[in-house]
Amino acid sequence: MGLAPQTGGSTVQGPGGEKLRLLPDKQAHAAAEAEANAKAKVRRTVGGADEGQQVDRLATGVTVDAGALTSSSKREKLSEREEREGIIRFEVVNNDGTPKSSILLTGLKNLFQRQLPNMPREYITRLTFDRNAQGLAITQRGYKVVGGIAYRPFPQRQFAEIVFFAISGVYQVNGYGGHLMNHFKMHIKNNWPTIKHFLTYADNYAIGYFKKQGFKREITIPRELWVGYIKDYEGGTLMQCPLIPKVDYLDSREVLRQQREAIITKIRQVSKSHVVHKGLEQFRNAPPGFKMDPKSIPGLRDTGWTPEMDEMLRRPGRGIYFMTMKRLLTELKKNEASWPFIAPVNTDEVTDYLDVIKYPMDLGTMETKLERDQYPDIEGFIADARLIFTNCKAYNHEASQYTRLAIRMEKFLDEILAKLPSYKQERG
């Protein structure tokens, strides 16, 4: 069977450069595809050079700027895309008596009761519908509430209390939580300009989330501004978050991108570490035992390398528990009850001390041993710490001030160790 010759149409360039004839009804589709391919090629072009060409040049041994290969394309989060497409909306709500507000507040109340089962239901209802409280809800398909915040503003005291915060379980992986918090921050900035901080009580499951959103356990607001104004929850952790006036929280990634570019620009003024040099040819046909002067390696000295750096790398590294032991020692020395144990006992003044105590120990000696890597494991370190307090109780009578201080320090040591996961795991 033959095919009738086609009339009309046009030709376009194929992937390999060959000419292809197109039917008239396919010309529009081909034109659109060609335009898309052209745009894609433009996107792959970085700094005036095609990314593929950069990689090819690097493979053949030509020095290139590796920093230029970094893509700066902005990826849109799922929650941002859904907001842009109208799938979700952010609704400001308060108890003003309107039907819409009543529907949204009821949705928030049901959400909080469902996601916060340990909170009394009546308490949630009362605070959600409190006329002094405000809310911000994420809604879908009309007025279906899938996330929200209930808060109380204290503009005269420059803070707002987040009373409840929850995202419906099935949507927690969609990034709704972070997006809601960013909307909330911008809402506060735009409507309550005197508010500079957030305060909230977080349970153990929520601390990690709030840390990601900029909250810290350190409270810098004067106590007289907030004590008695916010609800104190037993077992909760009070956390604070500052509002930064110059930050657009709904476009924070652009701020971070600009900061990153500024830092990289500064680094390139003093360093050439972003430049990738071709491989060394000297080793290709070198005889056995050939050694090369590091100073002759292109670009090595530009990175700030010195021969002393090699010597540092050859030194034996610290043990895996070194930093843990160093922090423990610092905590022990900072305790106000540690003053008798900082330095060795002066045996010139306490002449019979060595007759009673056969193995003297003190925090200063422990520090010296630690710096000399004489503690191969944490058990030996803890044994020396306990030896200090055991010696003190053995030499002094029970009612002595020194014995009381030793008991306090022993208890303090046990408290620190109880919070040390690696030590608990070993002891477990």
Coordinates of C-alpha atoms in Angstrom, one line a residue:
M1 CA 0.0 0.0 0.0
G2 CA 1.4 3.4 -0.9
L3 CA 0.9 6.7 0.7
A4 CA -0.3 9.8 -1.1
P5 CA 2.3 12.6 -1.2
Q6 CA 1.7 15.3 1.3
T7 CA 1.3 18.9 0.2
G8 CA 1.9 22.0 2.2
G9 CA 3.5 21.8 5.6
S10 CA 7.0 23.0 6.7
T11 CA 10.3 21.7 7.8
V12 CA 11.9 21.9 11.3
Q13 CA 15.3 20.9 12.5
G14 CA 15.5 17.5 14.2
P15 CA 17.5 16.5 17.3
G16 CA 20.5 15.5 15.2
G17 CA 20.3 18.5 12.9
E18 CA 18.4 16.7 10.1
K19 CA 15.4 18.4 8.5
L20 CA 11.9 17.0 9.2
R21 CA 8.8 17.7 7.2
L22 CA 5.7 18.3 9.2
L23 CA 2.0 18.2 8.3
P24 CA 0.1 21.5 8.6
D25 CA -1.9 20.3 11.6
K26 CA 1.2 19.4 13.5
Q27 CA 3.1 22.6 12.9
A28 CA 1.6 24.4 15.9
H29 CA 2.6 21.5 18.2
A30 CA 6.1 21.4 16.8
A31 CA 6.6 25.1 17.2
A32 CA 5.5 24.9 20.8
E33 CA 7.9 22.0 21.4
A34 CA 10.8 23.8 19.7
E35 CA 10.1 26.9 21.9
A36 CA 10.1 24.8 25.0
N37 CA 13.4 23.1 24.0
A38 CA 15.0 26.5 23.4
K39 CA 13.9 27.7 26.8
A40 CA 15.3 24.6 28.4
K41 CA 18.6 25.2 26.7
V42 CA 18.6 28.8 28.0
R43 CA 17.9 27.5 31.5
R44 CA 20.9 25.1 31.2
T45 CA 23.2 28.0 30.2
V46 CA 25.0 29.4 33.2
G47 CA 27.2 32.5 33.1
G48 CA 27.2 32.5 29.3
A49 CA 28.4 28.9 28.9
D50 CA 26.2 25.8 28.4
E51 CA 26.3 23.5 31.4
G52 CA 27.1 20.5 29.2
Q53 CA 30.0 22.3 27.7
Q54 CA 31.3 23.2 31.1
V55 CA 31.3 19.5 32.1
D56 CA 32.9 18.5 28.8
R57 CA 35.7 21.0 29.3
L58 CA 36.3 19.7 32.9
A59 CA 36.5 16.1 31.6
T60 CA 39.2 17.1 29.1
G61 CA 41.3 18.8 31.8
V62 CA 40.4 22.4 31.3
T63 CA 40.2 24.6 34.4
V64 CA 36.5 25.7 35.0
D65 CA 34.6 27.6 37.6
A66 CA 32.7 24.8 39.5
G67 CA 30.5 27.4 41.2
A68 CA 28.9 28.3 37.9
L69 CA 27.4 24.8 37.7
T70 CA 25.2 25.4 40.7
S71 CA 21.6 25.7 39.7
S72 CA 19.7 28.7 41.3
S73 CA 16.2 27.6 40.1
K74 CA 13.5 28.2 42.7
R75 CA 11.6 25.1 43.7
E76 CA 8.0 25.6 44.7
K77 CA 6.8 23.8 47.8
L78 CA 3.6 21.7 47.6
S79 CA 1.8 24.0 50.1
E80 CA 2.8 27.1 48.1
R81 CA 1.6 25.5 44.8
E82 CA -1.7 24.5 46.4
E83 CA -2.3 28.0 47.7
R84 CA -1.5 29.5 44.3
E85 CA -3.9 27.1 42.6
G86 CA -6.6 27.8 45.1
I87 CA -6.7 24.4 46.7
I88 CA -6.0 25.9 50.1
R89 CA -6.7 29.3 51.5
F90 CA -5.7 31.1 54.7
E91 CA -8.6 32.7 56.6
V92 CA -8.3 35.2 59.4
V93 CA -11.0 34.6 61.9
N94 CA -12.3 35.9 65.2
N95 CA -15.5 35.6 67.2
D96 CA -17.4 38.5 65.6
G97 CA -20.8 36.6 65.5
T98 CA -21.0 36.3 61.7
P99 CA -22.0 32.9 60.3
K100 CA -18.7 32.5 58.4
S101 CA -16.7 33.1 61.6
S102 CA -18.8 30.7 63.5
I103 CA -18.2 27.9 60.9
L104 CA -14.5 28.5 60.9
L105 CA -14.2 28.7 64.7
T106 CA -16.2 25.5 65.0
G107 CA -13.8 23.9 62.5
L108 CA -10.8 25.1 64.4
K109 CA -12.3 23.8 67.7
N110 CA -12.9 20.4 66.2
L111 CA -9.4 20.3 64.8
F112 CA -7.7 21.3 68.1
Q113 CA -9.8 18.7 70.0
R114 CA -8.9 16.0 67.5
Q115 CA -5.2 16.8 67.3
L116 CA -4.7 17.7 71.0
P117 CA -6.4 14.8 72.8
N118 CA -4.7 15.5 76.2
M119 CA -6.2 19.0 76.3
P120 CA -9.6 19.3 78.0
R121 CA -12.3 19.7 75.3
E122 CA -14.2 22.3 77.3
Y123 CA -11.0 24.3 77.7
I124 CA -10.3 24.2 74.0
T125 CA -13.9 25.4 73.2
R126 CA -13.7 28.2 75.7
L127 CA -10.4 29.6 74.4
T128 CA -11.2 29.1 70.7
F129 CA -14.4 31.1 71.0
D130 CA -12.9 33.7 73.4
R131 CA -13.6 37.2 72.0
N132 CA -10.1 38.3 73.0
A133 CA -8.5 35.5 70.9
Q134 CA -7.8 35.5 67.2
G135 CA -7.3 32.7 64.7
L136 CA -5.8 31.9 61.4
A137 CA -7.2 28.8 59.5
I138 CA -6.2 26.8 56.5
T139 CA -9.3 25.8 54.6
Q140 CA -10.1 23.5 51.7
R141 CA -13.1 23.3 49.5
G142 CA -15.0 26.1 51.1
Y143 CA -14.8 26.1 54.9
K144 CA -13.2 22.7 55.6
V145 CA -10.5 23.5 58.2
V146 CA -7.4 21.4 57.9
G147 CA -5.0 23.5 60.0
G148 CA -5.0 26.5 62.2
I149 CA -3.6 28.7 65.0
A150 CA -5.5 30.3 67.9
Y151 CA -3.6 33.1 69.5
R152 CA -4.0 36.0 71.9
P153 CA -2.3 39.3 71.0
F154 CA -0.8 41.6 73.6
P155 CA 0.3 44.6 71.5
Q156 CA 0.9 46.8 74.5
R157 CA 3.3 44.2 75.8
Q158 CA 4.9 43.5 72.4
F159 CA 4.1 39.8 72.2
A160 CA 1.5 37.4 71.1
E161 CA 0.7 34.0 72.8
I162 CA 0.1 31.0 70.5
V163 CA -2.6 29.1 72.4
F164 CA -3.2 26.3 70.0
F165 CA -1.5 25.1 66.8
A166 CA -2.5 22.0 64.8
I167 CA -2.5 20.5 61.3
S168 CA -4.8 17.7 60.4
G169 CA -2.9 14.5 60.5
V170 CA -3.2 13.6 56.8
Y171 CA -1.8 16.9 55.7
Q172 CA 1.2 17.2 58.0
V173 CA 3.5 15.9 55.3
N174 CA 2.4 18.5 52.8
G175 CA 4.4 21.3 54.5
Y176 CA 1.2 23.0 55.8
G177 CA 2.7 23.6 59.2
G178 CA 5.7 25.7 58.1
H179 CA 3.5 27.6 55.5
L180 CA 0.9 28.4 58.1
M181 CA 3.5 29.7 60.5
N182 CA 5.0 31.9 57.8
H183 CA 1.5 33.3 57.0
F184 CA 0.9 33.9 60.7
K185 CA 4.2 35.8 61.1
M186 CA 3.3 38.0 58.2
H187 CA -0.2 38.5 59.4
I188 CA 1.1 39.7 62.8
K189 CA 3.7 42.0 61.2
N190 CA 1.1 43.6 59.0
N191 CA -1.7 44.0 61.6
W192 CA 0.1 44.2 64.9
P193 CA 3.3 46.3 64.2
T194 CA 4.1 46.6 67.9
I195 CA 4.3 42.9 68.5
K196 CA 7.9 41.7 68.3
H197 CA 7.8 38.2 69.8
F198 CA 5.7 35.1 70.1
L199 CA 5.4 33.0 73.2
T200 CA 4.0 29.5 73.4
Y201 CA 4.1 26.4 75.5
A202 CA 5.2 23.3 73.5
D203 CA 4.9 19.7 74.6
N204 CA 7.7 17.2 73.9
Y205 CA 6.3 16.3 70.5
A206 CA 6.1 19.9 69.3
I207 CA 9.5 21.2 70.5
G208 CA 11.3 20.0 67.3
Y209 CA 8.7 21.7 65.0
F210 CA 8.9 25.0 66.9
K211 CA 12.7 25.0 66.8
K212 CA 12.5 24.7 63.0
Q213 CA 10.3 27.8 62.9
G214 CA 12.8 29.9 64.9
F215 CA 11.6 29.3 68.5
K216 CA 14.1 28.9 71.3
R217 CA 13.8 28.0 75.0
E218 CA 15.7 31.1 76.0
I219 CA 13.2 33.7 77.1
T220 CA 14.5 37.3 76.6
I221 CA 11.3 39.1 77.2
P222 CA 11.2 40.7 80.7
R223 CA 9.2 38.5 83.0
E224 CA 7.0 41.4 84.2
L225 CA 5.7 41.7 80.6
W226 CA 4.3 38.2 80.3
V227 CA 4.0 36.5 83.7
G228 CA 0.3 36.3 84.6
Y229 CA -0.9 37.0 81.1
I230 CA -0.3 33.6 79.5
K231 CA -1.5 30.2 80.6
D232 CA 1.2 28.1 82.4
Y233 CA 0.9 24.4 81.2
E234 CA 2.3 21.7 83.4
G235 CA 4.8 19.6 81.5
G236 CA 5.1 22.1 78.7
T237 CA 8.2 24.0 77.6
L238 CA 7.9 27.8 77.2
M239 CA 9.5 28.9 73.9
Q240 CA 10.0 32.3 72.3
C241 CA 10.3 33.4 68.7
P242 CA 11.4 36.9 67.6
L243 CA 9.8 38.7 64.6
I244 CA 12.5 40.1 62.3
P245 CA 11.1 43.3 60.7
K246 CA 13.1 43.1 57.4
V247 CA 12.3 39.5 56.6
D248 CA 9.4 38.6 54.3
Y249 CA 8.6 35.2 55.8
L250 CA 6.5 34.2 52.7
D251 CA 9.6 34.6 50.5
S252 CA 12.3 33.7 53.0
R253 CA 14.1 31.4 50.5
E254 CA 14.8 34.4 48.3
V255 CA 16.4 36.2 51.3
L256 CA 18.5 33.1 52.0
R257 CA 19.5 32.9 48.4
Q258 CA 20.7 36.5 48.4
Q259 CA 22.6 36.0 51.6
R260 CA 24.2 32.8 50.2
E261 CA 25.3 34.7 47.0
A262 CA 26.7 37.5 49.1
I263 CA 28.7 35.1 51.2
I264 CA 30.0 33.2 48.2
T265 CA 31.0 36.5 46.6
K266 CA 33.0 37.4 49.7
I267 CA 34.6 34.0 49.8
R268 CA 35.7 34.3 46.2
Q269 CA 37.5 37.5 47.0
V270 CA 39.9 35.7 49.3
S271 CA 39.8 32.1 48.0
K272 CA 39.9 30.2 44.7
S273 CA 38.5 27.0 46.1
H274 CA 35.6 27.1 43.6
V275 CA 38.0 26.7 40.7
V276 CA 38.6 23.1 39.6
H277 CA 42.0 22.4 38.0
K278 CA 42.8 19.6 35.6
G279 CA 44.3 16.4 36.9
L280 CA 48.1 16.0 37.6
E281 CA 50.0 14.6 34.6
Q282 CA 53.2 14.0 36.6
F283 CA 52.0 10.7 38.0
R284 CA 51.0 9.2 34.7
N285 CA 54.4 7.8 33.7
A286 CA 56.2 8.4 37.1
P287 CA 58.7 5.8 38.4
P288 CA 58.0 4.0 41.6
G289 CA 58.5 6.1 44.7
F290 CA 58.0 9.3 42.8
K291 CA 57.2 12.3 45.1
M292 CA 55.9 15.6 44.1
D293 CA 56.5 18.9 45.8
P294 CA 53.0 20.0 47.1
K295 CA 53.9 23.6 46.4
S296 CA 54.0 22.9 42.6
I297 CA 50.4 21.6 42.5
P298 CA 48.3 24.3 40.7
G299 CA 45.9 26.1 42.9
L300 CA 46.9 24.4 46.1
R301 CA 48.6 27.4 47.7
D302 CA 45.7 29.6 46.6
T303 CA 43.4 27.6 48.9
G304 CA 45.5 28.7 51.9
W305 CA 47.3 25.4 52.3
T306 CA 50.6 25.3 54.3
P307 CA 52.9 22.4 55.2
E308 CA 51.9 22.7 58.8
M309 CA 48.4 21.6 57.9
D310 CA 49.7 18.2 56.8
E311 CA 51.4 17.8 60.2
M312 CA 48.2 18.5 62.0
L313 CA 46.4 15.9 59.9
R314 CA 49.0 13.3 60.9
R315 CA 48.5 13.9 64.6
P316 CA 46.3 11.3 66.3
G317 CA 42.7 12.4 66.6
R318 CA 40.8 12.9 69.8
G319 CA 38.7 10.0 71.1
I320 CA 35.0 9.9 70.3
Y321 CA 34.1 10.9 73.8
F322 CA 36.6 13.8 74.1
M323 CA 34.1 16.6 73.6
T324 CA 31.5 14.9 75.8
M325 CA 34.1 14.7 78.6
K326 CA 35.2 18.2 78.0
R327 CA 31.6 19.5 78.4
L328 CA 31.1 17.4 81.5
L329 CA 34.2 18.8 83.1
T330 CA 33.1 22.4 82.2
E331 CA 29.7 21.8 83.8
L332 CA 31.3 20.4 87.0
K333 CA 33.7 23.3 87.3
K334 CA 30.9 25.8 86.8
N335 CA 28.8 24.4 89.7
E336 CA 29.0 26.7 92.7
A337 CA 29.7 23.8 95.0
S338 CA 32.9 22.8 93.1
W339 CA 35.3 25.3 94.6
P340 CA 37.0 22.9 97.0
F341 CA 37.7 20.4 94.2
I342 CA 39.2 22.7 91.5
A343 CA 42.8 22.2 92.5
P344 CA 44.8 19.4 94.4
V345 CA 44.7 19.5 98.2
N346 CA 47.7 21.4 99.6
T347 CA 49.5 18.7 101.5
D348 CA 51.8 21.2 103.1
E349 CA 48.8 22.6 105.0
V350 CA 46.9 19.3 105.4
T351 CA 49.9 17.2 106.4
D352 CA 48.1 13.9 107.0
Y353 CA 46.0 13.9 103.9
L354 CA 48.1 11.4 102.0
D355 CA 48.1 9.1 105.0
V356 CA 44.3 8.7 104.6
I357 CA 43.9 9.2 100.8
K358 CA 46.0 6.9 98.7
Y359 CA 44.8 8.1 95.3
P360 CA 44.2 11.9 95.3
M361 CA 42.2 13.5 92.5
D362 CA 40.8 16.9 91.6
L363 CA 39.1 18.6 88.6
G364 CA 42.3 20.4 87.6
T365 CA 44.2 17.1 87.4
M366 CA 41.3 15.6 85.4
E367 CA 41.5 18.5 82.9
T368 CA 45.3 17.9 82.5
K369 CA 44.7 14.1 81.9
L370 CA 41.9 14.9 79.4
E371 CA 44.1 17.3 77.4
R372 CA 46.8 14.6 77.3
D373 CA 44.3 12.0 76.0
Q374 CA 44.7 9.8 79.1
Y375 CA 41.0 8.9 79.2
P376 CA 40.5 6.2 76.5
D377 CA 36.8 6.0 77.4
I378 CA 34.3 7.9 79.4
E379 CA 34.1 5.3 82.2
G380 CA 37.6 6.2 83.4
F381 CA 36.7 9.9 83.4
I382 CA 33.6 9.3 85.5
A383 CA 35.6 7.1 87.8
D384 CA 38.0 9.9 88.5
A385 CA 35.2 12.4 89.1
R386 CA 33.6 10.0 91.6
L387 CA 37.0 9.5 93.2
I388 CA 37.2 13.2 94.1
F389 CA 34.0 13.1 96.1
T390 CA 34.7 9.7 97.6
N391 CA 38.1 11.0 98.9
C392 CA 36.4 14.1 100.3
K393 CA 33.8 12.1 102.3
A394 CA 36.5 9.6 103.4
Y395 CA 38.7 12.3 104.9
N396 CA 36.1 14.7 106.3
H397 CA 33.4 13.9 108.9
E398 CA 29.8 13.7 107.9
A399 CA 28.8 17.1 109.3
S400 CA 31.6 18.8 107.5
Q401 CA 30.9 21.5 105.0
Y402 CA 33.2 19.8 102.5
T403 CA 31.2 16.5 102.8
R404 CA 28.0 18.4 102.1
L405 CA 29.6 20.0 99.0
A406 CA 30.8 16.6 97.9
I407 CA 27.3 15.1 98.2
R408 CA 25.9 18.0 96.2
M409 CA 28.5 17.5 93.5
E410 CA 27.9 13.8 93.3
K411 CA 24.2 14.4 92.9
F412 CA 24.9 17.0 90.2
L413 CA 27.1 14.5 88.3
D414 CA 24.4 11.9 88.4
E415 CA 21.9 14.5 87.0
I416 CA 24.2 15.3 84.1
L417 CA 24.9 11.6 83.3
A418 CA 21.1 10.9 83.3
K419 CA 20.8 13.4 80.5
L420 CA 23.7 11.9 78.5
P421 CA 22.2 9.5 75.9
S422 CA 25.5 7.7 75.0
Y423 CA 26.3 7.0 78.7
K424 CA 22.7 5.8 79.4
Q425 CA 22.9 3.5 76.4
E426 CA 26.2 2.0 77.6
R427 CA 24.9 1.5 81.1
G428 CA 21.5 0.3 79.9

